Amino acid sequence: MGPLVPYIISNEFNLIIALLIGIGFGFILEQAGFSSTKKLVGLFYGYDFTVLRVFFTAGVTAMVGVLLFQHYGLIDLNLIYINPTFLRSAIVGGLVMGAGFIIGGFCPGTSVCAASIGKMDAMLFVLGSIIGVFIFAETYPLISDFYLADNMGAPTMYQMLGISMPLFAFLLTAVAIFAFIATWQIEKKVRKVNEKTSPKWISRYAFASAIPFVIVAVVSFLPGKQEIIENRIAEAKRQQKCVFHEIDPDRLADEIVHHYYQLNVIDVRTPEEFEAFHLPMAINIPLSEITDRKWEDLFKQKIKTNVFYADGDTIVRMACLKANFVGDSKNKILNVSALDFKQMFFDITPPDFEVASKKEINEYNFRSEAAINMLQLTEALKNIGKPVTKTIVPAAGGCS
Amino acid sequence: MKPKPYMNPYLAGFLLGLLLLATIYITGRGLGASGAFKSLIVAITNIIAPNHASEAIFFKEYNASNPQGPMVNWLVFEVIGVVIGAFFSGVLANRVGLKFEKGPRATNMARIVTAIIGGLLFGYGSQLGRGCTSGSALSGMAVMSFGGIITMFAIFGSGYALAYFFRKLWLK
């Protein structure tokens, strides 16, 4: 699940990725003609709308891709960088940038690109931009109040409009395609040439424009990853096809005492219940958190067996099913509740040795000994048993 | 040799979109450019005027949040990549060479002055708006950020509003 930085790709390697992405970025900008100032400002005079076409196509492609990835659980939207909104500085900053664009003929990315192939005017623009940032730095104390005013956090456009994410994506795509058609007509008039676009190309463009709409429709109407998991579980339950590997308490106690390193004992009750009593060596993953990204490793490894327990049969089975969908670790469930386990081992009452059968006495001896062993083990391994929890770090981004 | 024609803009946009999507998927952040200028100016100030850099709040904050130094920065590496990528593309398409581009009626002096002033405004505005056309407008649009889209409209809106006054710079 994305983003891959920093757990799958390290922060150091991320810099190499940045270099590679930059190479791609520079290559595409140059190929599109963004290294020419005349082509860039053509947007504002109606003779060349290349910028608008490239810009909107790129934005819509990436946006629809993010939507699709999000829907199928490939990317966690809570972790990616969403530009924060400080309303006043966002508007005024944009207005100043627009003035810079029409006067200087570039924006920062395109000026670097043009300077790289030897455009001297672009080199001057880069120089000017660096001075501009320096002036900002020097005047920062004077304008910091304005810069930090109207902090709205990092809202998205669809939240502000109060509509769903796919609906917003649909609207933006429609606007983009409308803009493509309109500017194509304007360009023809401004250039005063009457080029005929061949029907073959028109049908190709029409086909390409349909693709984002199809993806938005898929996201709107077909179930996403979370729903697919729930549906499969519901289906399996209905057909009573679920096979649970159960483990009985004596066996588990024995395993804990002798092979604790081969087990993950997982308590799926609430943290409060866990605090009150939990099995030796157990870790707490409440049912609602089972499919969280931070526990993925637990359910994808194949070295240890996961043993789930709770107070109710339904909860523990649900947890085990969910874990089965995350990865293919070996999962078992304890066939008694946490409280039963406590009764059997820790609150055990000695049988009447006069009348008790040999079996009962053996059972008592085994359980009381196991209880002592388990407690000793917990004490000895107090710090080892704790899972290394991943802190989930949201990515930084933008131009900061 | 004649320069080769530019790529179809929709194809270029599609490729750029895929690149941006890959960037978001891999790194969780978008593309950018002006941030590298900031790193550069902080690095220069740190060397030339270390006292000033340790006193002025802007530099102090930036240095505090970049303990490895201003140049060990994602955007710095990305922009180095942009230089390489753009040069490579220019070589392939026969577009490399020292050139000074300006509108047909603009004088050289006018173009020199406006290129610097334009850059200056863009540099200033990119700091105020927390990102430029790449970091704020394009990447912001991909993640549907409210601020990013607002900034995008402000950039292009102001460009159109001022286009008439600067027509002599660009038109015949």
Coordinates of C-alpha atoms in Angstrom, one line a residue:
Chain A
M1 CA 0.0 0.0 0.0
G2 CA 1.3 3.4 -1.0
P3 CA 3.0 5.7 -0.3
L4 CA 6.1 3.5 -0.3
V5 CA 8.3 6.0 1.5
P6 CA 9.5 5.7 4.2
Y7 CA 8.9 2.0 5.1
I8 CA 9.4 0.2 1.8
I9 CA 11.7 2.8 0.3
S10 CA 14.0 4.6 2.7
N11 CA 14.4 8.3 3.0
E12 CA 17.9 8.2 1.6
F13 CA 16.9 6.2 -1.4
N14 CA 14.0 8.6 -1.9
L15 CA 16.5 11.2 -3.0
I16 CA 17.6 8.9 -5.8
I17 CA 14.0 8.5 -6.7
A18 CA 13.7 12.3 -6.7
L19 CA 16.5 12.5 -9.2
L20 CA 14.9 9.9 -11.5
I21 CA 11.5 11.5 -11.3
G22 CA 13.1 14.9 -12.0
I23 CA 14.7 13.4 -15.2
G24 CA 11.3 12.3 -16.3
F25 CA 9.7 15.6 -15.4
G26 CA 12.3 17.6 -17.3
F27 CA 12.1 15.3 -20.3
I28 CA 8.4 15.6 -20.6
L29 CA 8.3 19.4 -20.0
E30 CA 10.9 19.9 -22.8
Q31 CA 9.2 17.5 -25.2
A32 CA 5.9 19.3 -24.6
G33 CA 7.5 22.6 -25.6
F34 CA 7.6 24.2 -22.2
S35 CA 11.2 25.2 -22.8
S36 CA 9.9 28.0 -25.1
T37 CA 8.6 31.2 -23.6
K38 CA 6.6 32.0 -26.7
K39 CA 4.7 28.7 -26.4
L40 CA 4.0 29.3 -22.7
V41 CA 2.6 32.8 -23.0
G42 CA 0.6 31.7 -26.1
L43 CA -2.0 30.5 -23.5
F44 CA -2.7 34.1 -22.5
Y45 CA -3.0 35.5 -26.0
G46 CA -5.0 32.6 -27.5
Y47 CA -2.5 31.5 -30.2
D48 CA -1.2 28.4 -28.4
F49 CA -3.0 26.5 -25.8
T50 CA -0.3 23.8 -25.3
V51 CA 0.1 24.7 -21.6
L52 CA -3.6 24.3 -20.9
R53 CA -3.7 20.9 -22.7
V54 CA -0.6 19.5 -21.0
F55 CA -1.5 20.9 -17.6
F56 CA -5.1 19.7 -17.5
T57 CA -4.5 16.3 -19.1
A58 CA -1.7 15.7 -16.5
G59 CA -3.9 16.9 -13.6
V60 CA -6.9 14.8 -14.6
T61 CA -4.8 11.7 -15.3
A62 CA -3.1 11.9 -11.9
M63 CA -6.3 12.8 -10.1
V64 CA -8.3 9.9 -11.7
G65 CA -5.3 7.6 -10.9
V66 CA -5.3 8.7 -7.3
L67 CA -9.1 8.0 -7.1
L68 CA -8.7 4.5 -8.6
F69 CA -5.7 3.6 -6.3
Q70 CA -7.6 4.9 -3.3
H71 CA -10.6 2.8 -4.2
Y72 CA -8.7 -0.4 -4.4
G73 CA -6.7 0.3 -1.3
L74 CA -3.4 0.8 -3.1
I75 CA -2.8 4.2 -1.6
D76 CA -3.6 5.6 1.8
L77 CA -5.1 9.1 1.3
N78 CA -4.5 10.0 4.9
L79 CA -0.8 9.8 4.4
I80 CA -0.2 11.6 1.2
Y81 CA 0.6 15.3 1.2
I82 CA -2.4 17.5 0.6
N83 CA -1.4 21.1 0.2
P84 CA -2.5 23.2 3.2
T85 CA -4.8 26.1 2.6
F86 CA -4.1 29.6 4.0
L87 CA -6.8 31.3 2.0
R88 CA -5.4 34.9 1.8
S89 CA -1.8 34.0 1.0
A90 CA -3.0 31.3 -1.5
I91 CA -4.9 33.9 -3.5
V92 CA -2.5 36.8 -3.3
G93 CA 0.5 34.5 -3.9
G94 CA -1.3 33.1 -7.0
L95 CA -2.0 36.6 -8.3
V96 CA 1.6 37.7 -7.9
M97 CA 2.7 34.5 -9.6
G98 CA 0.3 35.2 -12.5
A99 CA 1.9 38.6 -12.9
G100 CA 5.4 37.0 -12.9
F101 CA 4.2 34.5 -15.5
I102 CA 3.0 37.1 -18.0
I103 CA 5.9 39.5 -17.5
G104 CA 8.7 36.9 -17.3
G105 CA 7.2 34.4 -19.6
F106 CA 8.0 31.3 -17.5
C107 CA 7.1 29.6 -14.2
P108 CA 9.9 28.1 -12.0
G109 CA 9.7 24.5 -13.4
T110 CA 9.6 25.6 -17.0
S111 CA 12.4 28.1 -16.6
V112 CA 14.8 25.5 -15.2
C113 CA 13.8 23.3 -18.2
A114 CA 14.4 26.1 -20.7
A115 CA 17.7 27.2 -19.0
S116 CA 18.9 23.6 -19.3
I117 CA 18.8 23.7 -23.1
G118 CA 20.5 27.1 -23.3
K119 CA 17.7 29.7 -23.2
M120 CA 19.4 32.8 -21.8
D121 CA 16.1 34.5 -21.0
A122 CA 15.2 31.5 -18.8
M123 CA 18.5 31.7 -17.0
L124 CA 17.7 35.3 -16.1
F125 CA 14.2 34.2 -15.0
V126 CA 15.8 31.6 -12.7
L127 CA 18.1 34.3 -11.3
G128 CA 15.2 36.6 -10.7
S129 CA 13.2 33.8 -9.0
I130 CA 16.0 33.1 -6.6
I131 CA 16.3 36.8 -5.8
G132 CA 12.5 36.8 -5.3
V133 CA 12.7 34.0 -2.8
F134 CA 15.5 35.9 -1.0
I135 CA 13.3 39.1 -0.8
F136 CA 10.5 37.0 0.6
A137 CA 12.9 35.6 3.2
E138 CA 14.1 39.1 4.2
T139 CA 10.5 40.5 4.3
Y140 CA 9.2 37.5 6.1
P141 CA 9.0 39.1 9.6
L142 CA 6.9 41.9 8.0
I143 CA 4.4 39.7 6.3
S144 CA 4.3 36.6 8.5
D145 CA 1.0 37.6 9.9
F146 CA -0.5 37.7 6.5
Y147 CA 1.3 34.6 5.4
L148 CA -0.2 32.6 8.3
A149 CA -3.7 34.1 8.2
D150 CA -6.8 32.0 7.5
N151 CA -5.2 28.7 8.2
M152 CA -7.9 26.2 7.1
G153 CA -5.8 23.0 7.5
A154 CA -5.6 20.9 4.4
P155 CA -9.2 20.6 3.0
T156 CA -9.9 19.1 -0.3
M157 CA -12.0 20.7 -3.0
Y158 CA -14.8 18.1 -2.7
Q159 CA -15.0 18.6 1.1
M160 CA -15.4 22.4 0.6
L161 CA -18.1 21.8 -2.0
G162 CA -19.8 19.2 0.1
I163 CA -19.8 16.6 -2.7
S164 CA -18.3 13.1 -3.0
M165 CA -14.8 12.6 -4.3
P166 CA -15.9 10.8 -7.5
L167 CA -18.5 13.5 -8.3
F168 CA -15.8 16.2 -8.1
A169 CA -13.5 14.1 -10.3
F170 CA -16.3 13.8 -12.8
L171 CA -17.0 17.5 -12.8
L172 CA -13.3 18.5 -13.2
T173 CA -12.8 16.0 -16.0
A174 CA -15.9 17.4 -17.8
V175 CA -14.6 21.0 -17.3
A176 CA -11.2 19.9 -18.7
I177 CA -12.7 18.3 -21.8
F178 CA -14.9 21.3 -22.4
A179 CA -11.9 23.5 -22.1
F180 CA -10.0 21.4 -24.7
I181 CA -12.8 21.7 -27.2
A182 CA -13.3 25.4 -26.6
T183 CA -9.6 26.3 -26.9
W184 CA -9.2 24.2 -30.0
Q185 CA -11.9 26.4 -31.6
I186 CA -10.4 29.6 -30.3
E187 CA -6.9 28.7 -31.5
K188 CA -8.2 28.1 -35.0
K189 CA -9.8 31.5 -35.1
V190 CA -6.8 33.4 -33.6
R191 CA -4.4 31.7 -36.0
K192 CA -6.8 32.3 -38.9
V193 CA -6.0 28.9 -40.5
N194 CA -8.5 26.4 -41.4
E195 CA -6.9 23.1 -40.7
K196 CA -9.2 20.1 -40.9
T197 CA -8.8 17.6 -38.1
S198 CA -9.2 14.2 -39.7
P199 CA -12.1 12.1 -38.4
K200 CA -9.7 9.4 -37.4
W201 CA -8.1 11.7 -34.8
I202 CA -11.4 13.0 -33.6
S203 CA -12.5 9.5 -32.8
R204 CA -9.2 8.8 -31.1
Y205 CA -9.6 11.9 -28.9
A206 CA -13.2 11.0 -28.1
F207 CA -12.1 7.5 -27.1
A208 CA -9.3 8.9 -24.9
S209 CA -11.7 11.3 -23.2
A210 CA -14.1 8.5 -22.4
I211 CA -11.4 6.7 -20.3
P212 CA -11.4 9.0 -17.3
F213 CA -15.2 8.9 -17.2
V214 CA -15.2 5.1 -17.2
I215 CA -12.7 5.1 -14.3
V216 CA -14.8 7.5 -12.3
A217 CA -17.9 5.4 -13.0
V218 CA -16.0 2.3 -11.8
V219 CA -15.0 4.0 -8.6
S220 CA -18.6 5.3 -8.0
F221 CA -20.5 2.1 -8.7
L222 CA -18.2 -0.9 -8.1
P223 CA -17.3 -2.0 -4.6
G224 CA -13.8 -1.0 -3.3
K225 CA -11.3 -3.0 -1.4
Q226 CA -12.9 -2.7 2.0
E227 CA -16.3 -3.6 0.6
I228 CA -14.9 -6.6 -1.3
I229 CA -13.4 -8.0 1.9
E230 CA -16.6 -7.5 3.8
N231 CA -18.7 -9.1 1.0
R232 CA -16.4 -12.1 0.8
I233 CA -16.6 -12.6 4.5
A234 CA -20.4 -12.3 4.5
E235 CA -20.6 -14.7 1.5
A236 CA -18.3 -17.3 3.2
K237 CA -20.4 -17.0 6.4
R238 CA -23.6 -17.5 4.6
Q239 CA -22.4 -20.6 2.9
Q240 CA -20.8 -21.8 6.2
K241 CA -17.6 -22.5 4.3
C242 CA -15.2 -21.0 6.9
V243 CA -12.8 -23.4 8.3
F244 CA -11.3 -22.3 11.6
H245 CA -8.3 -23.9 13.2
E246 CA -9.1 -24.0 16.9
I247 CA -6.7 -24.4 19.7
D248 CA -7.7 -25.5 23.2
P249 CA -6.6 -23.6 26.3
D250 CA -4.3 -26.4 27.7
R251 CA -2.5 -26.7 24.4
L252 CA -2.1 -22.9 24.1
A253 CA -0.8 -22.7 27.7
D254 CA 1.7 -25.4 26.8
E255 CA 2.7 -23.6 23.6
I256 CA 3.2 -20.3 25.4
V257 CA 5.4 -21.9 28.1
H258 CA 7.6 -23.8 25.7
H259 CA 7.3 -22.1 22.3
Y260 CA 6.3 -18.5 23.0
Y261 CA 8.6 -17.4 20.1
Q262 CA 6.4 -19.2 17.6
L263 CA 3.3 -17.5 18.6
N264 CA 1.6 -14.1 18.4
V265 CA -1.2 -14.2 20.9
I266 CA -3.6 -11.5 19.8
D267 CA -6.4 -10.0 21.9
V268 CA -9.1 -8.6 19.7
R269 CA -11.1 -7.0 22.5
T270 CA -11.2 -3.3 23.4
P271 CA -8.1 -1.7 25.0
E272 CA -10.0 -1.4 28.3
E273 CA -10.9 -5.1 28.4
F274 CA -7.3 -5.8 27.5
E275 CA -6.0 -3.7 30.4
A276 CA -8.3 -5.4 32.8
F277 CA -7.0 -8.9 32.0
H278 CA -5.2 -10.4 29.1
L279 CA -3.4 -13.7 28.4
P280 CA 0.3 -13.8 29.0
M281 CA 2.4 -12.5 26.1
A282 CA -0.8 -11.2 24.3
I283 CA -0.8 -8.0 22.3
N284 CA -4.0 -6.0 21.8
I285 CA -5.4 -5.4 18.3
P286 CA -9.1 -4.3 18.6
L287 CA -11.3 -5.9 15.9
S288 CA -11.9 -2.6 14.1
E289 CA -8.1 -2.1 13.6
I290 CA -7.3 -5.6 12.3
T291 CA -7.1 -4.4 8.6
D292 CA -4.9 -1.4 9.5
R293 CA -1.7 -0.9 7.7
K294 CA 0.4 -1.0 10.8
W295 CA -0.5 -4.6 11.5
E296 CA 0.0 -5.9 8.0
D297 CA 3.4 -7.5 8.8
L298 CA 1.8 -9.6 11.4
F299 CA -0.6 -11.2 9.0
K300 CA 1.8 -11.5 6.1
Q301 CA 4.6 -13.4 7.9
K302 CA 4.7 -17.1 7.8
I303 CA 7.0 -17.8 10.7
K304 CA 4.7 -17.4 13.7
T305 CA 1.2 -18.7 14.3
N306 CA -1.3 -16.0 15.2
V307 CA -3.7 -17.1 17.9
F308 CA -6.8 -14.9 18.3
Y309 CA -9.0 -14.7 21.3
A310 CA -11.8 -12.5 22.7
D311 CA -14.8 -13.0 25.0
G312 CA -17.3 -13.8 22.3
D313 CA -17.1 -16.4 19.6
T314 CA -18.4 -14.2 16.8
I315 CA -15.8 -11.5 17.4
V316 CA -12.9 -13.8 17.4
R317 CA -14.1 -15.6 14.2
M318 CA -14.6 -12.2 12.5
A319 CA -11.0 -11.1 13.5
C320 CA -9.6 -14.4 12.2
L321 CA -11.5 -14.0 8.9
K322 CA -10.3 -10.5 8.4
A323 CA -6.7 -11.5 9.1
N324 CA -7.0 -14.2 6.5
F325 CA -7.8 -11.6 3.9
V326 CA -4.9 -9.4 4.8
G327 CA -2.2 -12.1 4.3
D328 CA -1.7 -15.8 4.5
S329 CA -0.2 -16.2 7.9
K330 CA -1.2 -19.2 9.9
N331 CA -4.2 -18.1 12.0
K332 CA -5.9 -20.0 14.8
I333 CA -8.6 -19.2 17.3
L334 CA -8.7 -20.0 21.0
N335 CA -11.9 -22.0 21.6
V336 CA -12.6 -20.5 25.0
S337 CA -13.1 -16.9 26.1
A338 CA -10.4 -14.8 27.8
L339 CA -12.4 -15.1 31.1
D340 CA -12.6 -18.9 30.9
F341 CA -8.9 -18.9 30.4
K342 CA -8.4 -16.9 33.4
Q343 CA -10.6 -19.2 35.5
M344 CA -8.9 -22.3 34.3
F345 CA -5.4 -21.1 35.0
F346 CA -5.1 -18.2 37.3
D347 CA -8.2 -18.5 39.5
I348 CA -7.9 -22.3 39.7
T349 CA -9.3 -24.0 42.8
P350 CA -7.5 -27.2 44.0
P351 CA -9.7 -30.3 43.7
D352 CA -10.4 -32.3 46.8
F353 CA -7.4 -34.7 46.6
E354 CA -9.3 -37.4 48.6
V355 CA -12.0 -37.9 46.1
A356 CA -10.7 -36.4 42.9
S357 CA -9.8 -38.7 40.0
K358 CA -6.2 -39.0 38.8
K359 CA -7.1 -37.0 35.7
E360 CA -8.5 -34.1 37.7
I361 CA -5.4 -34.0 39.9
N362 CA -3.1 -34.1 36.8
E363 CA -5.1 -31.4 35.2
Y364 CA -4.8 -29.2 38.3
N365 CA -1.1 -29.8 38.6
F366 CA -0.5 -29.0 34.9
R367 CA -2.6 -25.8 35.0
S368 CA -1.2 -24.4 38.1
E369 CA 2.3 -25.0 37.0
A370 CA 1.6 -23.6 33.6
A371 CA 0.1 -20.5 35.2
I372 CA 3.3 -19.9 37.3
N373 CA 5.5 -20.5 34.2
M374 CA 3.5 -18.2 32.1
L375 CA 3.7 -15.4 34.7
Q376 CA 7.5 -15.9 35.1
L377 CA 7.9 -15.8 31.3
T378 CA 5.9 -12.6 31.0
E379 CA 7.9 -11.0 33.7
A380 CA 11.2 -12.1 32.1
L381 CA 10.2 -11.0 28.6
K382 CA 8.3 -7.9 29.6
N383 CA 9.8 -5.8 26.9
I384 CA 10.4 -8.4 24.2
G385 CA 6.8 -9.3 23.8
K386 CA 5.8 -5.9 22.8
P387 CA 5.4 -5.4 19.0
V388 CA 7.4 -2.8 17.3
T389 CA 4.7 -0.4 16.3
K390 CA 5.2 1.6 13.2
T391 CA 4.5 5.3 13.5
I392 CA 2.8 6.3 10.4
V393 CA 4.3 9.5 9.1
P394 CA 2.4 11.7 6.6
A395 CA 4.5 12.7 3.6
A396 CA 5.7 16.3 3.3
G397 CA 5.4 18.0 0.0
G398 CA 4.6 21.0 -2.0
C399 CA 7.3 23.5 -2.5
S400 CA 8.5 23.7 1.1
Chain B
M1 CA 19.7 20.3 -38.3
K2 CA 16.1 21.3 -37.9
P3 CA 14.5 20.9 -34.4
K4 CA 12.1 18.0 -34.2
P5 CA 8.4 18.9 -33.6
Y6 CA 7.0 18.9 -30.1
M7 CA 5.2 16.0 -28.7
N8 CA 1.4 15.9 -28.9
P9 CA 0.3 18.0 -25.9
Y10 CA -2.3 15.5 -24.8
L11 CA 0.2 12.6 -24.9
A12 CA 2.7 14.8 -23.0
G13 CA 0.0 15.6 -20.4
F14 CA -0.9 12.0 -20.1
L15 CA 2.7 11.0 -19.5
L16 CA 3.2 13.8 -17.0
G17 CA 0.0 12.7 -15.2
L18 CA 1.3 9.1 -14.9
L19 CA 4.7 10.5 -13.6
L20 CA 2.8 12.6 -11.1
L21 CA 0.7 9.6 -10.1
A22 CA 3.8 7.4 -9.7
T23 CA 5.4 10.2 -7.6
I24 CA 2.4 10.3 -5.3
Y25 CA 2.3 6.5 -5.0
I26 CA 6.0 6.1 -4.3
T27 CA 6.7 9.2 -2.2
G28 CA 3.3 10.4 -1.0
R29 CA 4.1 13.9 -2.3
G30 CA 3.8 15.7 -5.6
L31 CA 6.2 17.4 -8.0
G32 CA 7.7 20.8 -7.3
A33 CA 10.3 23.3 -8.4
S34 CA 10.3 26.6 -6.5
G35 CA 11.3 24.8 -3.3
A36 CA 14.6 24.0 -4.8
F37 CA 15.2 27.7 -5.3
K38 CA 14.5 28.2 -1.6
S39 CA 17.0 25.5 -0.6
L40 CA 19.6 27.1 -2.9
I41 CA 19.2 30.6 -1.4
V42 CA 19.3 29.3 2.1
A43 CA 22.4 27.3 1.3
I44 CA 24.0 30.4 -0.2
T45 CA 23.1 32.6 2.8
N46 CA 24.4 30.0 5.2
I47 CA 27.8 30.3 3.5
I48 CA 28.0 34.0 2.8
A49 CA 26.2 35.4 5.8
P50 CA 26.1 32.7 8.5
N51 CA 25.3 35.3 11.2
H52 CA 22.3 36.6 9.3
A53 CA 21.2 33.0 8.6
S54 CA 21.2 32.2 12.3
E55 CA 19.3 35.3 13.2
A56 CA 16.7 35.9 10.6
I57 CA 13.6 33.9 11.4
F58 CA 13.0 32.6 7.8
F59 CA 16.5 31.0 7.6
K60 CA 16.4 29.9 11.2
E61 CA 13.1 28.0 10.7
Y62 CA 14.3 26.5 7.4
N63 CA 17.6 25.3 8.9
A64 CA 15.9 23.9 11.9
S65 CA 13.5 21.8 9.8
N66 CA 16.3 20.6 7.6
P67 CA 19.0 19.3 10.0
Q68 CA 20.9 17.6 7.2
G69 CA 21.5 20.9 5.4
P70 CA 19.3 22.8 2.9
M71 CA 20.7 20.9 -0.1
V72 CA 19.8 17.4 1.1
N73 CA 16.3 18.0 0.0
W74 CA 13.9 16.0 -2.2
L75 CA 13.2 19.0 -4.5
V76 CA 16.8 19.8 -5.0
F77 CA 17.5 16.3 -6.3
E78 CA 14.3 16.5 -8.4
V79 CA 15.3 19.8 -10.0
I80 CA 18.8 18.4 -10.7
G81 CA 16.9 15.6 -12.5
V82 CA 14.9 18.2 -14.4
V83 CA 18.1 19.8 -15.7
I84 CA 19.4 16.4 -16.9
G85 CA 16.1 15.3 -18.4
A86 CA 15.4 18.5 -20.2
F87 CA 18.9 18.6 -21.6
F88 CA 18.6 15.0 -22.8
S89 CA 15.3 15.8 -24.5
G90 CA 16.8 18.9 -26.0
V91 CA 19.7 16.9 -27.5
L92 CA 17.3 14.3 -28.9
A93 CA 15.2 17.0 -30.5
N94 CA 18.1 19.2 -31.7
R95 CA 17.0 22.1 -29.5
V96 CA 20.1 22.7 -27.5
G97 CA 22.1 25.9 -28.0
L98 CA 22.4 29.3 -26.5
K99 CA 19.3 31.3 -27.5
F100 CA 17.6 34.5 -26.4
E101 CA 13.9 34.3 -26.9
K102 CA 11.6 37.3 -26.9
G103 CA 8.5 38.7 -28.5
P104 CA 8.9 40.2 -32.0
R105 CA 8.5 43.8 -30.9
A106 CA 10.4 43.6 -27.5
T107 CA 13.9 45.0 -27.3
N108 CA 16.7 43.0 -25.8
M109 CA 16.9 45.3 -22.8
A110 CA 13.2 45.0 -22.2
R111 CA 13.4 41.2 -22.3
I112 CA 16.3 41.1 -19.9
V113 CA 14.6 43.4 -17.4
T114 CA 11.2 41.7 -17.6
A115 CA 12.7 38.2 -17.4
I116 CA 14.4 39.1 -14.1
I117 CA 11.3 41.0 -12.8
G118 CA 9.0 38.2 -13.8
G119 CA 11.2 35.7 -12.1
L120 CA 11.4 37.9 -9.0
L121 CA 7.6 38.2 -8.8
F122 CA 7.2 34.4 -9.4
G123 CA 9.8 33.6 -6.8
Y124 CA 8.1 35.9 -4.3
G125 CA 4.6 34.7 -5.1
S126 CA 5.6 31.0 -4.9
Q127 CA 6.7 31.5 -1.3
L128 CA 3.6 33.4 -0.4
G129 CA 1.4 30.8 -2.1
R130 CA 3.3 27.9 -0.7
G131 CA 4.2 26.4 -4.0
C132 CA 4.3 27.3 -7.7
T133 CA 2.6 25.9 -10.8
S134 CA 4.1 22.5 -10.2
G135 CA 4.0 22.1 -6.4
S136 CA 0.7 23.9 -5.7
A137 CA -1.4 24.0 -8.9
L138 CA -0.6 20.8 -10.6
S139 CA 0.1 18.5 -7.6
G140 CA -2.7 20.2 -5.7
M141 CA -5.1 19.4 -8.5
A142 CA -4.0 15.7 -8.5
V143 CA -4.9 15.4 -4.8
M144 CA -7.9 17.8 -5.2
S145 CA -6.5 20.2 -2.6
F146 CA -8.6 23.3 -2.1
G147 CA -5.7 25.6 -1.6
G148 CA -3.9 24.2 -4.7
I149 CA -6.8 24.7 -7.0
I150 CA -7.5 28.2 -5.6
T151 CA -3.9 29.1 -6.3
M152 CA -4.1 27.6 -9.8
F153 CA -7.1 29.8 -10.6
A154 CA -5.3 32.9 -9.1
I155 CA -2.2 32.3 -11.3
F156 CA -4.0 31.8 -14.6
G157 CA -6.7 34.4 -13.7
S158 CA -4.1 37.1 -13.0
G159 CA -2.1 36.1 -16.1
Y160 CA -5.2 36.7 -18.3
A161 CA -6.1 39.9 -16.5
L162 CA -2.7 41.4 -17.1
A163 CA -2.1 39.9 -20.6
Y164 CA -3.5 43.0 -22.3
F165 CA -1.0 45.4 -20.6
F166 CA 2.0 43.4 -21.5
R167 CA 1.0 42.6 -25.1
K168 CA 3.8 44.6 -26.5
L169 CA 6.3 42.2 -24.9
W170 CA 4.9 39.2 -26.8
L171 CA 2.7 40.1 -29.8
K172 CA 3.5 41.5 -33.2

